Amino acid sequence: MCCSLGIMRLRIAVIAKEDLAPALKNGGFDAVYIVKGAVEALGLIESIIRERSFDLVLLDDVVAKEIGKSRLSEIKYKHPLPAIVELKTARGRFTSLS
């Protein structure tokens, strides 16, 4: 987390569906995790919280919608770190969850 100059470096992970992966792969993130759905994403979030491996988690808005606002709010309340931020995309408005 610290460099030789004592400068803090933010460790950033992204959790997204496969269709968003190409746009994220070269984004300079420390890790890009591709998930199939909410269950896999929740397991990954729990692992990141437990291991304290990242400071910021960007969560694909489609995955966030699958997890549900109340569940995400509960996780954020119980575990303020890492910060979990929904990554807004245009495709989230057009994706059907049926």
C-alpha positions as CSV (number, residue, x, y, z in Angstrom):
1,M,0.0,0.0,0.0
2,C,2.9,2.4,0.6
3,C,5.6,3.3,-1.8
4,S,9.2,4.1,-0.9
5,L,8.4,7.8,-0.6
6,G,5.7,7.2,2.0
7,I,2.9,8.0,-0.5
8,M,-0.3,6.0,-0.1
9,R,-1.6,4.3,-3.2
10,L,-5.3,3.5,-3.5
11,R,-5.8,-0.2,-4.4
12,I,-8.8,-0.4,-6.8
13,A,-10.8,-3.5,-7.9
14,V,-13.6,-3.7,-10.4
15,I,-16.4,-6.3,-10.3
16,A,-18.3,-6.5,-13.6
17,K,-20.1,-8.7,-16.0
18,E,-18.2,-10.1,-19.0
19,D,-19.6,-7.6,-21.5
20,L,-17.9,-4.7,-19.7
21,A,-14.5,-6.5,-19.3
22,P,-12.9,-5.3,-22.5
23,A,-13.5,-1.6,-21.6
24,L,-12.0,-2.2,-18.1
25,K,-9.0,-4.5,-18.8
26,N,-6.6,-1.6,-19.7
27,G,-8.1,0.9,-17.2
28,G,-5.1,0.7,-14.8
29,F,-7.1,-1.0,-12.0
30,D,-5.3,-3.4,-9.6
31,A,-7.8,-6.2,-10.4
32,V,-10.8,-6.7,-12.7
33,Y,-13.1,-9.5,-11.6
34,I,-15.6,-10.9,-14.1
35,V,-18.7,-12.4,-12.5
36,K,-21.8,-14.2,-13.9
37,G,-24.2,-12.8,-11.3
38,A,-25.1,-11.5,-7.8
39,V,-24.1,-14.7,-5.9
40,E,-20.6,-14.8,-7.3
41,A,-20.2,-11.0,-6.8
42,L,-21.3,-11.2,-3.2
43,G,-18.8,-14.0,-2.5
44,L,-16.1,-11.9,-4.0
45,I,-17.1,-8.8,-2.0
46,E,-17.0,-10.8,1.2
47,S,-13.6,-12.1,0.3
48,I,-12.3,-8.6,-0.4
49,I,-13.7,-7.4,2.9
50,R,-12.2,-10.3,4.8
51,E,-8.7,-10.0,3.2
52,R,-8.7,-6.2,3.1
53,S,-7.0,-6.5,-0.3
54,F,-8.5,-3.3,-1.8
55,D,-9.4,0.2,-0.7
56,L,-12.0,0.8,-3.4
57,V,-14.4,-1.5,-5.2
58,L,-16.1,-0.3,-8.3
59,L,-19.2,-2.4,-8.9
60,D,-20.9,-2.8,-12.3
61,D,-24.4,-1.2,-12.1
62,V,-26.0,-4.3,-13.6
63,V,-24.4,-6.5,-10.9
64,A,-25.4,-3.9,-8.3
65,K,-29.0,-4.1,-9.5
66,E,-29.0,-7.9,-9.3
67,I,-27.6,-7.8,-5.7
68,G,-30.2,-5.2,-4.7
69,K,-30.0,-1.8,-3.2
70,S,-30.9,-2.9,0.4
71,R,-28.4,-5.7,0.4
72,L,-25.6,-3.4,-0.8
73,S,-26.6,-0.7,1.7
74,E,-26.4,-3.3,4.5
75,I,-22.9,-4.4,3.4
76,K,-21.7,-0.8,3.1
77,Y,-23.1,0.0,6.6
78,K,-21.5,-3.0,8.2
79,H,-18.2,-2.6,6.3
80,P,-17.4,1.0,5.4
81,L,-14.0,-0.2,4.0
82,P,-13.4,-0.9,1.3
83,A,-15.6,1.8,-0.2
84,I,-18.0,0.2,-2.7
85,V,-19.1,2.5,-5.5
86,E,-21.6,1.6,-8.2
87,L,-20.0,2.1,-11.7
88,K,-22.8,3.7,-13.7
89,T,-23.0,2.7,-17.3
90,A,-25.5,3.4,-20.0
91,R,-26.2,-0.3,-20.5
92,G,-27.7,-0.6,-17.0
93,R,-30.7,1.3,-18.2
94,F,-31.3,-1.2,-21.0
95,T,-30.6,-4.5,-19.3
96,S,-33.5,-6.7,-18.4
97,L,-33.2,-8.8,-15.3
98,S,-35.9,-11.2,-16.2
